[in-house]
Short mmCIF file of C-alpha atoms in Angstrom, two decimals:
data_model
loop_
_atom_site.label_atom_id
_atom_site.label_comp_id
_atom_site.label_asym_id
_atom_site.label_seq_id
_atom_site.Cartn_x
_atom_site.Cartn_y
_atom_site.Cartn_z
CA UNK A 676 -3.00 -26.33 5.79
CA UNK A 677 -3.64 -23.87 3.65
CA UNK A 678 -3.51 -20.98 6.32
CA UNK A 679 0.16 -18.89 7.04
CA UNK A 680 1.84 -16.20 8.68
CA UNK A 681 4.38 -13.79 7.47
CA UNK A 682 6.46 -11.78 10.07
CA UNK A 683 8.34 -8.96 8.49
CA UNK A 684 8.87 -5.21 8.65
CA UNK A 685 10.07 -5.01 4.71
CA UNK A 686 7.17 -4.99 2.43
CA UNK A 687 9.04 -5.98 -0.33
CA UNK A 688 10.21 -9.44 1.39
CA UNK A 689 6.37 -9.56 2.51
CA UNK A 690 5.47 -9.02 -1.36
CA UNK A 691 8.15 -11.33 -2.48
CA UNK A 692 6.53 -14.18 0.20
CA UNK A 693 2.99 -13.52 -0.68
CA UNK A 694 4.04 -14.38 -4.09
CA UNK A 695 6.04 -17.79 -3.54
CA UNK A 696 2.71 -18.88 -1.44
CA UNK A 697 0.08 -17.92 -3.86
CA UNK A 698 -0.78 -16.68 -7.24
CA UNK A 699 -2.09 -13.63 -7.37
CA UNK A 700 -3.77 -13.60 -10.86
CA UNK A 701 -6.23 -15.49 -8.79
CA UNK A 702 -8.81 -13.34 -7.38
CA UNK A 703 -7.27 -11.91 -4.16
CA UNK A 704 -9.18 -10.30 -1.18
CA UNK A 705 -7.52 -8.15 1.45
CA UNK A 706 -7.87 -7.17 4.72
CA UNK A 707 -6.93 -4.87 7.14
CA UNK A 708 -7.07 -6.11 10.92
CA UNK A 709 -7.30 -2.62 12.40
CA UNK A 710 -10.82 -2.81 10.99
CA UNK A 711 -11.74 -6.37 10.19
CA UNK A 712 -12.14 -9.30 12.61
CA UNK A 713 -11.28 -12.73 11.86
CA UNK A 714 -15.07 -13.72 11.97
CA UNK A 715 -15.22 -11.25 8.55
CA UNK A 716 -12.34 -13.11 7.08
CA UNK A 717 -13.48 -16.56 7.99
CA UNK A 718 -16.41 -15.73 6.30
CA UNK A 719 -15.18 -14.92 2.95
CA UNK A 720 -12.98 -18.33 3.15
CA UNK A 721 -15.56 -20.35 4.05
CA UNK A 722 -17.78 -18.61 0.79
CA UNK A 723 -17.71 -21.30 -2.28
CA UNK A 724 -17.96 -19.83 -5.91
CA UNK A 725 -20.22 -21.55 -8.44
CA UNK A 726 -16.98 -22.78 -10.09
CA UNK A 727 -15.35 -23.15 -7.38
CA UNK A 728 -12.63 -21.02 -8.03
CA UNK A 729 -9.17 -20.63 -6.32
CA UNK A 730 -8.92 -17.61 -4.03
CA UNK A 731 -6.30 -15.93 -1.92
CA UNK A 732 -7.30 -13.69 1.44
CA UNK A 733 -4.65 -11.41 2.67
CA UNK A 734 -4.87 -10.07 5.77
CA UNK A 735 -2.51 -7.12 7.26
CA UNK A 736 -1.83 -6.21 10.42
CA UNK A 737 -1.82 -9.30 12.35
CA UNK A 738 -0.08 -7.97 15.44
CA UNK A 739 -3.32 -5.88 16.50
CA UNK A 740 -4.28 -8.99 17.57
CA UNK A 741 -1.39 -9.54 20.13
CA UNK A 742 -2.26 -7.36 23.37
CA UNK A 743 -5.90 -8.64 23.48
CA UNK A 744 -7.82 -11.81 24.21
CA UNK A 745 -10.24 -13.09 21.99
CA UNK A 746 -11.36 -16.50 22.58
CA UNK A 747 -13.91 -16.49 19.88
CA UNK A 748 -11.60 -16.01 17.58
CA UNK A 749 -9.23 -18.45 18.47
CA UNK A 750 -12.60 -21.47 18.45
CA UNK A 751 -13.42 -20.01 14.92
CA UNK A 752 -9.95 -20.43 13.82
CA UNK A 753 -9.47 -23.77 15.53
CA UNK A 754 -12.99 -24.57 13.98
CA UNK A 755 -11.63 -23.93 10.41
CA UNK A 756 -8.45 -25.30 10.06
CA UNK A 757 -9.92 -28.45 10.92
CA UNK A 758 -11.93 -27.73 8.25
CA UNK A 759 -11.08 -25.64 5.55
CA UNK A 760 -12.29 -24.39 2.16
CA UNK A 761 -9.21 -26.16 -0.14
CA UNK A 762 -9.65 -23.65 -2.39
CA UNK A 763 -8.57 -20.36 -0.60
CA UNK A 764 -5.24 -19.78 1.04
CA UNK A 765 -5.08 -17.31 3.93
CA UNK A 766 -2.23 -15.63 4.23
CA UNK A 767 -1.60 -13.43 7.65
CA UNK A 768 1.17 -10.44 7.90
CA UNK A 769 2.24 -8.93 10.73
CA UNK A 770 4.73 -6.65 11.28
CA UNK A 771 6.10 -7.16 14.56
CA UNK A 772 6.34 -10.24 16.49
CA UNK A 773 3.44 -12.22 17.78
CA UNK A 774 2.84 -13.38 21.22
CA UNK A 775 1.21 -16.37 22.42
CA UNK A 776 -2.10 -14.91 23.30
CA UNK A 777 -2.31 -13.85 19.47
CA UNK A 778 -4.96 -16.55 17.91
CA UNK A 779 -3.80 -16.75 14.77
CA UNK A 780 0.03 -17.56 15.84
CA UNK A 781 -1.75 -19.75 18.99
CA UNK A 782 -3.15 -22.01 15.63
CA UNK A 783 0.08 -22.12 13.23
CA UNK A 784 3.01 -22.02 15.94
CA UNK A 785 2.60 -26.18 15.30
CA UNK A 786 2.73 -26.35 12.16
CA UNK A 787 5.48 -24.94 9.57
CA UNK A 788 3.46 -21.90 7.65
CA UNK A 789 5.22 -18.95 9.99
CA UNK A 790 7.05 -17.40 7.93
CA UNK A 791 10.00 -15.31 10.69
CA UNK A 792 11.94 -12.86 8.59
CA UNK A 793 11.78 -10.82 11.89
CA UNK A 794 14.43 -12.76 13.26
CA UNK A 795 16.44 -12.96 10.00
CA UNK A 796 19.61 -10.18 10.58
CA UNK A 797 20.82 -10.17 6.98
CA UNK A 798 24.22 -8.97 5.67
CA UNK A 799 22.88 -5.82 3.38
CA UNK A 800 26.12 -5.99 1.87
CA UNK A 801 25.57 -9.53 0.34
CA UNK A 802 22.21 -8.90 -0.45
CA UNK A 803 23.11 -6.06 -2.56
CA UNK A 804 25.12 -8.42 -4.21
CA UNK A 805 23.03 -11.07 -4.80
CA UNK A 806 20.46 -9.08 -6.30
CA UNK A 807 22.48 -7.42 -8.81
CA UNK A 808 24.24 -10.58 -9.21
CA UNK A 809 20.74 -12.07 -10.07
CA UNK A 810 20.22 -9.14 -12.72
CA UNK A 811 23.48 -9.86 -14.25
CA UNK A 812 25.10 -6.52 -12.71
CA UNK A 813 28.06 -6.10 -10.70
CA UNK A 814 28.52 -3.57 -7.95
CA UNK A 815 31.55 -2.60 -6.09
CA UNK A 816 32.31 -1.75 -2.01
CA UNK A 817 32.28 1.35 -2.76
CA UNK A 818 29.23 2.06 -4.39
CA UNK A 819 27.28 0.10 -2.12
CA UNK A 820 28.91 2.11 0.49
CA UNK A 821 26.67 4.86 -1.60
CA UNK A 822 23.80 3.47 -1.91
CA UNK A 823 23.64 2.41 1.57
CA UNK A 824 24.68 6.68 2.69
CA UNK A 825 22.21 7.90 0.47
CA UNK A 826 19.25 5.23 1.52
CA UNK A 827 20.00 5.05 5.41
CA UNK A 828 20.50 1.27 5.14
CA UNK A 829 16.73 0.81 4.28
CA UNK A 830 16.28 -2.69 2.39
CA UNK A 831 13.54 -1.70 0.64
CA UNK A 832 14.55 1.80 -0.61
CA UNK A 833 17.91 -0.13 -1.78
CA UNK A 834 16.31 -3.08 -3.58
CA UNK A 835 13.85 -0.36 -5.50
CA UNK A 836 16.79 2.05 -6.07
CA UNK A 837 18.99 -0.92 -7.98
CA UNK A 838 15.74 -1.82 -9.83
CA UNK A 839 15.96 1.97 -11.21
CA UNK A 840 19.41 1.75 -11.64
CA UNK A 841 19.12 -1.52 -14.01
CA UNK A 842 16.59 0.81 -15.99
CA UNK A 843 19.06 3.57 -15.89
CA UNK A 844 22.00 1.44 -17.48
CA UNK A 845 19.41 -0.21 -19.90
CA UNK A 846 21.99 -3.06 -20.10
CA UNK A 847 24.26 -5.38 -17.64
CA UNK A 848 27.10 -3.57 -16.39
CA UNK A 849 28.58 -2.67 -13.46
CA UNK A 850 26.83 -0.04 -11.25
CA UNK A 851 29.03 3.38 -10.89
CA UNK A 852 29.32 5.44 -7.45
CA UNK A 853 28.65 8.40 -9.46
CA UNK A 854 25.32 6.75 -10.98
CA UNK A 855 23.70 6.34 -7.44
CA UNK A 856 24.45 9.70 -6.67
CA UNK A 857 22.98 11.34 -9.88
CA UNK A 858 20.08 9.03 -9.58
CA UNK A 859 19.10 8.26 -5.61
CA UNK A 860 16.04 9.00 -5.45
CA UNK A 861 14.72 12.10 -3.72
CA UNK A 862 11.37 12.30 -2.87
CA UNK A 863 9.96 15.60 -4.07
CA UNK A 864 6.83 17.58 -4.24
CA UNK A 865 6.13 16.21 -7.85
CA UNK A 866 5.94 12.82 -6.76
CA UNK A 867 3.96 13.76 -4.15
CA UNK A 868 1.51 15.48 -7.18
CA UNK A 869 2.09 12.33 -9.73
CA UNK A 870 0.68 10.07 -6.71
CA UNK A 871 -2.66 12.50 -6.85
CA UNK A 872 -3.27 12.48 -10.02
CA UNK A 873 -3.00 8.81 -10.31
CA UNK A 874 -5.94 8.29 -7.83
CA UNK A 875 -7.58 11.33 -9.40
CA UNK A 876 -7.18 9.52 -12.70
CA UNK A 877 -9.06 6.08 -10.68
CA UNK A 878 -5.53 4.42 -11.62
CA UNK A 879 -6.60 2.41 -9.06
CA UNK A 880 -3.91 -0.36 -8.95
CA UNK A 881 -0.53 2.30 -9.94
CA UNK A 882 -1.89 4.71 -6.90
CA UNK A 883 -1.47 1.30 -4.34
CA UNK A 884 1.84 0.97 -5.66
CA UNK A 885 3.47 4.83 -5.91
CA UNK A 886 1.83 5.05 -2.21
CA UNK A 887 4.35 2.35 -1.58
CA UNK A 888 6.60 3.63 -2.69
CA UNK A 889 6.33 7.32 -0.96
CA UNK A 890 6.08 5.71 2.03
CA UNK A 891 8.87 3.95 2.24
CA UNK A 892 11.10 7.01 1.40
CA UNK A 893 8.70 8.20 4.53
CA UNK A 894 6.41 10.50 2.98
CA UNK A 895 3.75 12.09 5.50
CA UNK A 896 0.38 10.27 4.97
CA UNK A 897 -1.19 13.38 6.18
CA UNK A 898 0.43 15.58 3.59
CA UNK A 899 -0.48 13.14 0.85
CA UNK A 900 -4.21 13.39 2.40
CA UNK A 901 -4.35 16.97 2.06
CA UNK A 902 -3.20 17.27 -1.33
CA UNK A 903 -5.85 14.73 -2.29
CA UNK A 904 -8.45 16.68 -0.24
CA UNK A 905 -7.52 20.16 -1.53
CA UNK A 906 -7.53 18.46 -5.14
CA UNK A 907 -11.21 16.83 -4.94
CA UNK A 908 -12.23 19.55 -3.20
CA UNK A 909 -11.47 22.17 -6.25
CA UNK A 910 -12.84 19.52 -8.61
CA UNK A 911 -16.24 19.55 -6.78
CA UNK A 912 -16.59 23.35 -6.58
CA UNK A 913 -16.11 23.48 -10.51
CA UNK A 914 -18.62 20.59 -10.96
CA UNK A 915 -21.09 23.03 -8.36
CA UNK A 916 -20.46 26.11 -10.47
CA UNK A 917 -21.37 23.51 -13.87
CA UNK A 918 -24.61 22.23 -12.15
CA UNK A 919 -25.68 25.68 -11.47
CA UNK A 920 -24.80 27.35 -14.26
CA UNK A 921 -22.51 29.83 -11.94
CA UNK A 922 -19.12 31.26 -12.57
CA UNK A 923 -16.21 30.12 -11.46
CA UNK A 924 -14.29 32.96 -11.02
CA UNK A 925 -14.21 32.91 -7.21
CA UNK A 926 -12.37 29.59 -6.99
CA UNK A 927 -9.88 30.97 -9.31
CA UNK A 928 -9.05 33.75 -7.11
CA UNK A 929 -9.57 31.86 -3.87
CA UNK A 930 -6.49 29.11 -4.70
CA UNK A 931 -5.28 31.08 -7.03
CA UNK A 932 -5.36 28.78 -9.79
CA UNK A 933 -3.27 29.31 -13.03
CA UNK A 934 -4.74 28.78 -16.52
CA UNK A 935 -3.03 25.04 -16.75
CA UNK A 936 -4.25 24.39 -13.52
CA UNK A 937 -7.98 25.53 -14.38
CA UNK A 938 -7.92 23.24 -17.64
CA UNK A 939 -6.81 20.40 -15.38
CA UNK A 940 -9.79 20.62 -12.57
CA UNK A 941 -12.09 20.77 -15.45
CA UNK A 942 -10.76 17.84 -17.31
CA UNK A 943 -10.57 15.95 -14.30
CA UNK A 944 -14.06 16.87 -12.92
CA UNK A 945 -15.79 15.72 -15.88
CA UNK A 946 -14.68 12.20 -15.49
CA UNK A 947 -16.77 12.37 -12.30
CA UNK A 948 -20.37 13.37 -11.41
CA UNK A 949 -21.53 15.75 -8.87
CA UNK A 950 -22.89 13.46 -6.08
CA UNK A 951 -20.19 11.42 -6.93
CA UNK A 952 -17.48 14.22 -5.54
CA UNK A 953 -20.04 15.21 -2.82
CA UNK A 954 -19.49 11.32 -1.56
CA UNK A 955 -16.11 11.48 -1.68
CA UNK A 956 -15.81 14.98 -0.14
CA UNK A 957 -18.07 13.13 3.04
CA UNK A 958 -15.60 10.42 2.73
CA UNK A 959 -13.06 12.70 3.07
CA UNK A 960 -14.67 14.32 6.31
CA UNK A 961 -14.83 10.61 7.89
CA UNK A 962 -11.48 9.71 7.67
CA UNK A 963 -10.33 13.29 9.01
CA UNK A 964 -12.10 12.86 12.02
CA UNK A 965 -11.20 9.54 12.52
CA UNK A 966 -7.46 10.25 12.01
CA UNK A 967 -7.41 13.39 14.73
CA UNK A 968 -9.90 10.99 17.44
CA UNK A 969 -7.04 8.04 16.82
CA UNK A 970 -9.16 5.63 15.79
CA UNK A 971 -7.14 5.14 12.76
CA UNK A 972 -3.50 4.02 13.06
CA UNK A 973 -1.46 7.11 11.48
CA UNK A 974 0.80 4.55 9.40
CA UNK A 975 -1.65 2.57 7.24
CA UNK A 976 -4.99 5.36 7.24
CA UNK A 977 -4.38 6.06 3.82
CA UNK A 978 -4.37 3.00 2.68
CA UNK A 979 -7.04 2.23 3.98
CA UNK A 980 -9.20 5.45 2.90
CA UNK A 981 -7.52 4.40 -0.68
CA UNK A 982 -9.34 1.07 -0.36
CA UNK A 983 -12.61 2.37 0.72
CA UNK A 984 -12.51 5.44 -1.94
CA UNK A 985 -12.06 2.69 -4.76
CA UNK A 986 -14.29 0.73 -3.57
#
């Protein structure tokens, strides 16, 4: 069966999963459950290309399906899996643990494509280990000790910290005490700014991943948001002033703007046209209300505005 489930709170185990199951230089659709059905994914699996080309559906968020009943979707999955397009793999993630009225575990509980990291209580210690072991480092007690202080025993802020630390040592070695604590990373208001301009620069596939990243050192989602709004907002207000021939003194002066900062909204505006930002700006507006009514979930909105603004 070419259908699975992944249960894990660590995105990079998820990632590392994902990758063992599939390859993703095949063309790879996602999907987020707090906004998708399993109707909308069933239909791009059951969708044969001309070549018939291999294909890979990821869908997140496979726990919003736990508290509800959906009989429908349970027939449609039953329906498939009996039988299924052999050239697409569906892979489903979810994040906490699935009970039996979810459909998607209901179909898969059988068979052995659920994927239970969940109940996997690993020894960090080893693991740390192991993974510089793998890279051909060494690490002692007591710099793991420090790694583990300065991360707050997070797997996935660990395992990206080493990966920065093999950079940082350029070649095998073993891994100092004092190197973790010159390097740990700190997440700071220039990161923050490096993550806009990427999706101001349409970096479309390096802004999914430094998101990642800022959000597993638990960077607010609504902070990030803002900066994007106040940034595309600026642009568009230059690109008005352009349009009509109008200075643009008055934005200067109202965000007080320095001369660096002025060259930037002007370099970055012209890489976009005017209706363009006004779309985006009404994009913006959605998402803002939909975040303060709740119909968003505050973890994953700005992923999921990131998805629609790139698409």
């Amino acid at each position: 069966m070419n259908m699975h489930l992944i249960l894990s709170g660590s995105n990079r185990i998820t990632n590392t999963k994902i990758k063992e199951l599939v390859d993703l230089k095949n063309e790879t659709i996602y999907f987020d459950l707090n906004f998708s059905t399993i109707k909308d994914i069933l239909k791009e699996a059951t969708y044969v290309s001309l070549f018939k080309d291999k294909k890979n559906i990821i869908a997140f968020n496979a726990q919003q399906l736990n508290d509800k009943s959906y009989p429908d979707d349970l027939n449609l999955l039953a329906e498939y899996s009996e039988n299924e397009n052999e050239e697409t793999t569906i892979i489903f993630v979810s994040s906490e643990k699935c009970s039996l009225k979810n459909p998607v575990y209901s179909i898969l509980k059988k068979t052995n494509n659920i994927y239970d990291f969940l109940k996997v209580k690993t020894d960090l210690n080893k693991d740390i280990q192991d993974y510089c072991k793998k890279n051909k480092y060494s690490i002692g007690t007591q710099a793991i000790n420090e790694l583990k202080k300065h991360l707050n025993n997070n797997y996935d802020l660990i395992m990206n910290e080493l990966d920065k630390l093999f950079l940082f040592y350029d070649s095998p070695q073993e891994i100092k005490p004092e190197a973790i604590t010159k390097n740990c990373s700190k997440v700071a208001d220039d990161n923050n700014f490096k993550f806009v301009d990427l999706v101001v620069g349409k970096k479309y596939k390096s802004s999914f991943e430094y998101l990642d990243e800022l959000l597993v050192n638990k960077v607010e989602p609504l902070n990030l948001f803002s900066l994007l709004l106040r940034e595309f907002r600026i642009m568009f207000l230059f690109k008005t002033c352009e349009k009509y021939n109008v200075s643009s003194n008055d934005i200067i002066k109202r965000y007080n703007l320095k001369e660096w900062q002025i060259d930037k909204a002007y370099r970055n505006a012209s890489n976009y046209k005017y209706e363009e930002l006004k779309k985006i700006l009404l994009l913006f507006s959605t998402y803002d209300y939909k975040y303060k009514a709740g119909k968003v979930l505050k973890d994953n909105f700005l992923n999921v505005f990131l998805l629609e603004l790139f698409s």
